[in-house]
Coordinates of C-alpha atoms in Angstrom, one line a residue:
M187 CA 0.0 0.0 0.0
R188 CA 1.3 3.4 -0.8
V189 CA 0.6 6.8 0.7
V190 CA 0.8 9.8 -1.8
K191 CA 0.2 13.5 -1.4
S192 CA -0.2 14.8 -4.9
V193 CA -3.1 14.7 -7.4
K194 CA -0.8 13.7 -10.2
E195 CA 0.3 10.6 -8.2
V196 CA -3.3 9.5 -7.6
R197 CA -4.3 10.0 -11.3
D198 CA -1.3 8.2 -12.6
A199 CA -2.0 5.2 -10.3
V200 CA -5.7 5.0 -11.2
K201 CA -4.9 5.5 -14.9
E202 CA -2.5 2.5 -14.7
W203 CA -5.1 0.3 -13.1
K204 CA -7.8 1.2 -15.5
A205 CA -5.5 0.5 -18.4
Q206 CA -5.3 -3.0 -17.0
G207 CA -9.2 -3.2 -17.0
L208 CA -9.3 -3.0 -13.1
S209 CA -12.2 -1.5 -11.2
V210 CA -11.5 1.2 -8.5
G211 CA -13.5 1.7 -5.3
F212 CA -13.1 5.0 -3.2
V213 CA -13.6 5.7 0.4
P214 CA -13.3 9.6 1.2
T215 CA -12.5 10.2 4.8
M216 CA -11.3 12.9 7.1
G217 CA -9.0 10.4 8.9
Y218 CA -8.8 9.3 12.5
L219 CA -10.3 6.1 11.2
H220 CA -12.4 3.7 13.2
E221 CA -14.3 0.5 12.6
G222 CA -17.0 2.3 10.7
H223 CA -14.4 3.5 8.1
E224 CA -12.9 0.1 8.3
S225 CA -16.3 -1.5 7.2
L226 CA -16.5 0.9 4.2
I227 CA -12.9 0.0 3.1
K228 CA -13.6 -3.8 3.4
K229 CA -16.9 -3.4 1.3
A230 CA -15.0 -1.4 -1.3
V231 CA -12.2 -4.1 -1.4
K232 CA -14.9 -6.9 -1.8
D233 CA -16.5 -5.0 -4.7
N234 CA -13.5 -3.7 -6.6
D235 CA -10.1 -4.7 -7.8
R236 CA -8.4 -1.7 -6.4
V237 CA -9.2 0.8 -3.5
V238 CA -8.3 4.4 -2.7
V239 CA -8.8 6.0 0.6
S240 CA -8.5 9.8 0.9
I241 CA -7.5 11.3 4.3
F242 CA -8.0 15.1 4.2
V243 CA -9.5 17.2 7.0
N244 CA -11.4 19.6 4.6
P245 CA -11.4 23.2 6.0
M246 CA -14.1 24.2 3.7
Q247 CA -16.8 22.2 5.6
F248 CA -16.0 23.8 9.0
G249 CA -17.5 26.9 10.4
P250 CA -15.6 29.7 12.1
T251 CA -16.4 28.3 15.6
E252 CA -16.0 24.6 14.8
D253 CA -13.3 22.0 15.6
L254 CA -11.0 22.2 12.6
D255 CA -7.7 22.8 14.6
K256 CA -8.5 20.1 17.1
Y257 CA -10.0 17.5 14.8
P258 CA -8.0 14.3 15.7
R259 CA -5.3 13.3 13.3
D260 CA -3.1 10.1 13.2
L261 CA -1.8 9.2 9.7
E262 CA 0.4 6.3 11.0
R263 CA -2.6 4.7 12.9
D264 CA -4.9 5.4 9.9
S265 CA -2.4 3.8 7.4
K266 CA -2.2 0.6 9.4
L267 CA -6.0 0.3 9.5
C268 CA -6.2 0.9 5.7
E269 CA -3.5 -1.7 4.9
N270 CA -5.1 -4.3 7.2
A271 CA -8.4 -3.7 5.5
G272 CA -7.0 -4.2 2.1
A273 CA -6.7 -0.7 0.6
N274 CA -4.1 -0.1 -2.1
L275 CA -3.5 3.7 -1.9
I276 CA -4.0 6.5 0.5
F277 CA -4.3 10.0 -0.8
H278 CA -3.2 12.4 1.8
P279 CA -2.9 15.9 0.5
E280 CA -2.1 19.2 2.1
K281 CA -4.6 21.9 1.9
E282 CA -2.5 23.7 -0.7
E283 CA -2.8 20.6 -3.0
M284 CA -6.6 20.8 -2.9
Y285 CA -7.2 24.5 -2.9
F286 CA -5.3 27.0 -4.8
E287 CA -4.7 30.3 -3.1
D288 CA -7.3 32.1 -5.4
F289 CA -9.8 29.1 -5.3
S290 CA -13.2 30.4 -6.1
S291 CA -15.4 27.5 -7.5
Y292 CA -18.0 25.8 -5.4
V293 CA -20.6 23.0 -5.6
D294 CA -23.8 23.7 -3.8
I295 CA -27.1 22.0 -3.5
N296 CA -30.5 23.5 -2.7
G297 CA -33.4 21.9 -0.6
L298 CA -31.6 18.9 0.8
S299 CA -29.1 21.0 2.7
D300 CA -31.7 23.2 4.3
E301 CA -32.8 20.8 7.0
L302 CA -31.2 18.8 9.8
C303 CA -27.4 19.7 10.1
G304 CA -27.8 22.3 7.5
K305 CA -29.7 24.5 9.9
S306 CA -27.0 24.8 12.5
R307 CA -24.0 24.4 9.9
P308 CA -25.1 26.6 7.1
I309 CA -21.7 26.3 5.1
H310 CA -21.1 22.7 5.8
F311 CA -22.6 21.0 2.8
R312 CA -21.3 23.3 0.3
G313 CA -17.9 22.3 1.6
V314 CA -18.8 18.7 1.5
C315 CA -20.2 18.8 -2.0
T316 CA -17.1 20.8 -3.3
V317 CA -14.5 18.5 -1.9
V318 CA -16.2 15.3 -2.9
T319 CA -16.6 16.6 -6.3
K320 CA -12.9 17.4 -6.4
L321 CA -12.0 14.0 -5.0
F322 CA -14.2 12.3 -7.5
N323 CA -12.5 14.1 -10.4
I324 CA -9.1 13.3 -9.0
V325 CA -9.7 9.6 -8.3
N326 CA -12.3 8.8 -11.0
P327 CA -13.5 5.7 -9.1
D328 CA -16.2 3.3 -10.3
R329 CA -17.8 3.2 -6.8
A330 CA -17.6 5.5 -3.8
Y331 CA -18.5 4.3 -0.3
F332 CA -20.2 6.5 2.5
G333 CA -21.6 5.6 6.0
E334 CA -25.3 5.8 6.7
K335 CA -24.6 7.5 10.0
D336 CA -24.2 10.7 7.9
A337 CA -27.5 10.1 6.2
Q338 CA -28.1 13.7 5.1
Q339 CA -24.7 13.8 3.6
L340 CA -25.3 10.5 1.8
A341 CA -28.6 11.8 0.4
I342 CA -26.9 15.0 -0.8
I343 CA -24.1 13.2 -2.5
R344 CA -26.5 10.8 -4.3
R345 CA -28.5 13.8 -5.4
F346 CA -25.7 15.8 -6.8
V347 CA -24.2 12.8 -8.5
R348 CA -27.4 12.3 -10.3
D349 CA -28.0 16.0 -11.1
L350 CA -24.5 16.4 -12.5
N351 CA -24.4 13.2 -14.4
I352 CA -21.4 11.9 -12.5
D353 CA -20.7 8.3 -13.5
I354 CA -20.0 6.8 -10.1
E355 CA -22.1 4.3 -8.2
I356 CA -22.7 5.7 -4.6
I357 CA -22.9 2.9 -2.0
G358 CA -24.3 3.5 1.5
C359 CA -23.0 1.2 4.3
P360 CA -24.6 0.5 7.7
I361 CA -23.8 2.4 10.9
I362 CA -21.2 0.6 13.0
R363 CA -21.7 0.8 16.8
E364 CA -19.8 0.1 20.0
E365 CA -21.1 -2.9 21.9
D366 CA -23.2 -0.5 24.1
G367 CA -24.9 1.1 21.1
L368 CA -23.0 4.3 20.6
A369 CA -22.4 5.0 16.9
K370 CA -18.8 5.0 15.9
S371 CA -17.4 8.6 15.3
S372 CA -14.0 10.2 15.2
R373 CA -15.5 12.8 17.6
N374 CA -16.2 10.2 20.3
T375 CA -12.6 10.7 21.2
Y376 CA -13.4 14.3 22.6
L377 CA -15.6 12.7 25.3
S378 CA -14.6 12.3 28.8
K379 CA -15.5 9.1 30.7
E380 CA -18.6 10.7 32.0
E381 CA -19.6 12.2 28.8
R382 CA -18.9 8.8 27.0
Q383 CA -21.5 7.3 29.3
A384 CA -23.9 10.1 28.8
A385 CA -23.7 9.8 25.0
L386 CA -25.5 6.4 25.1
I387 CA -28.7 8.5 25.5
L388 CA -28.6 9.0 21.7
S389 CA -29.0 5.4 20.7
Q390 CA -31.3 4.7 23.7
S391 CA -33.8 7.4 22.8
L392 CA -33.8 6.3 19.1
N393 CA -34.5 2.8 20.1
L394 CA -37.5 4.0 22.1
A395 CA -38.7 5.8 19.0
K396 CA -38.1 2.7 16.8
D397 CA -40.0 0.5 19.2
A398 CA -43.0 3.1 19.0
I399 CA -43.0 3.2 15.2
N400 CA -42.8 -0.5 15.0
S401 CA -45.7 -0.8 17.4
G402 CA -47.9 1.4 15.0
E403 CA -47.1 5.0 16.0
R404 CA -47.3 7.3 12.8
N405 CA -47.5 10.7 14.3
S406 CA -44.1 12.3 13.9
S407 CA -44.7 14.7 16.9
V408 CA -45.3 11.9 19.2
V409 CA -42.0 10.1 18.0
I410 CA -40.1 13.4 18.4
D411 CA -41.5 13.8 21.9
I412 CA -40.5 10.4 22.9
I413 CA -36.9 11.1 21.8
S414 CA -36.9 14.5 23.4
N415 CA -38.3 13.4 26.8
S416 CA -35.7 10.6 26.9
I417 CA -32.7 12.9 26.0
K418 CA -33.8 15.5 28.5
K419 CA -33.3 13.1 31.4
E420 CA -29.5 13.2 30.6
P421 CA -28.0 16.4 32.4
L422 CA -25.0 16.4 30.1
A423 CA -27.1 16.3 26.9
K424 CA -28.3 19.4 24.9
I425 CA -30.5 18.9 21.8
D426 CA -29.6 20.6 18.6
Y427 CA -32.4 18.9 16.6
I428 CA -34.7 16.0 16.5
E429 CA -36.5 15.4 13.1
V430 CA -38.5 13.0 11.2
V431 CA -38.1 13.6 7.6
D432 CA -38.7 12.1 4.2
S433 CA -35.8 9.8 3.4
L434 CA -35.4 11.3 -0.1
S435 CA -36.3 15.0 0.2
M436 CA -35.0 15.5 3.9
K437 CA -38.2 17.5 4.5
P438 CA -40.0 17.1 7.7
V439 CA -43.3 14.9 7.7
K440 CA -46.2 15.2 10.0
T441 CA -47.3 11.6 9.4
I442 CA -45.1 8.4 8.8
E443 CA -46.6 7.2 5.6
K444 CA -43.4 6.2 3.6
S445 CA -39.8 5.8 4.1
V446 CA -38.5 8.2 6.8
L447 CA -35.2 9.2 8.4
V448 CA -35.4 9.6 12.1
A449 CA -32.4 11.9 12.8
I450 CA -31.0 13.7 15.9
A451 CA -28.0 15.8 16.7
V452 CA -27.1 16.3 20.4
Y453 CA -24.3 18.1 22.3
I454 CA -22.8 16.0 24.9
G455 CA -20.8 18.6 26.8
K456 CA -19.1 20.6 23.9
T457 CA -19.2 17.6 21.5
R458 CA -21.8 17.4 18.9
L459 CA -22.9 13.9 17.9
I460 CA -25.4 12.7 15.4
D461 CA -27.3 9.5 15.1
N462 CA -30.3 8.3 13.1
F463 CA -32.3 5.3 11.8
T464 CA -34.4 4.8 8.7
F465 CA -37.9 3.3 8.8
N466 CA -39.3 1.8 5.6
I467 CA -43.1 1.1 5.0

């Protein structure tokens, strides 16, 4: 497995593979990889002849008060995980390799980015769409893999790939959880021991909502109240949002009549965590 830093090195490697008739899978990440990322890489390895993993903490998707500077980084650790999972190439560029000094071109999306995380992070998805488009153009993969924990991001990427006629298959992979139910996240490392225990309220509250829906509850307000009342019992938790939205449009629904995403964002101390589940009728 190789680690490269330049766009040219990635393109040269992929061109060589494709000249041999090999398929290419791609897993874009911001590093500090965990078992969730590992599951994406292993799925890509299973589906493709060669796999590229990008590790780039994208400054464009962080707001001025967010955690860009303290976002965890450990390339040596990440490289071992990628190699053990079967990846062939890591693309680990510097910011200057990805963004020219006078960079002024962006990819944006309307509608899907207005709800959920888009409300409290208004520039986030423009940054995501722009960097993912750049990475797609650099790597030119056949398939790209994303986690369903970032369900809104996945829906947005699927939409702009469709809208812009990008010839890449987008594959969503299930949420990977700790044994106690906490969704795997690089930001879990920010949590103190007490906060780590408190963070279990996310998955616990979603399980209560899932049970209610499976038992026949179809009123979104009732489902939201179930989650809210559960989270409010945890003193270290502060709700950012609780939403029941259409799985495709990301728009809130009053009644659960078709596939919906039940999504939450909660601050545990100063750390913002997200979780969700999809219910299909």
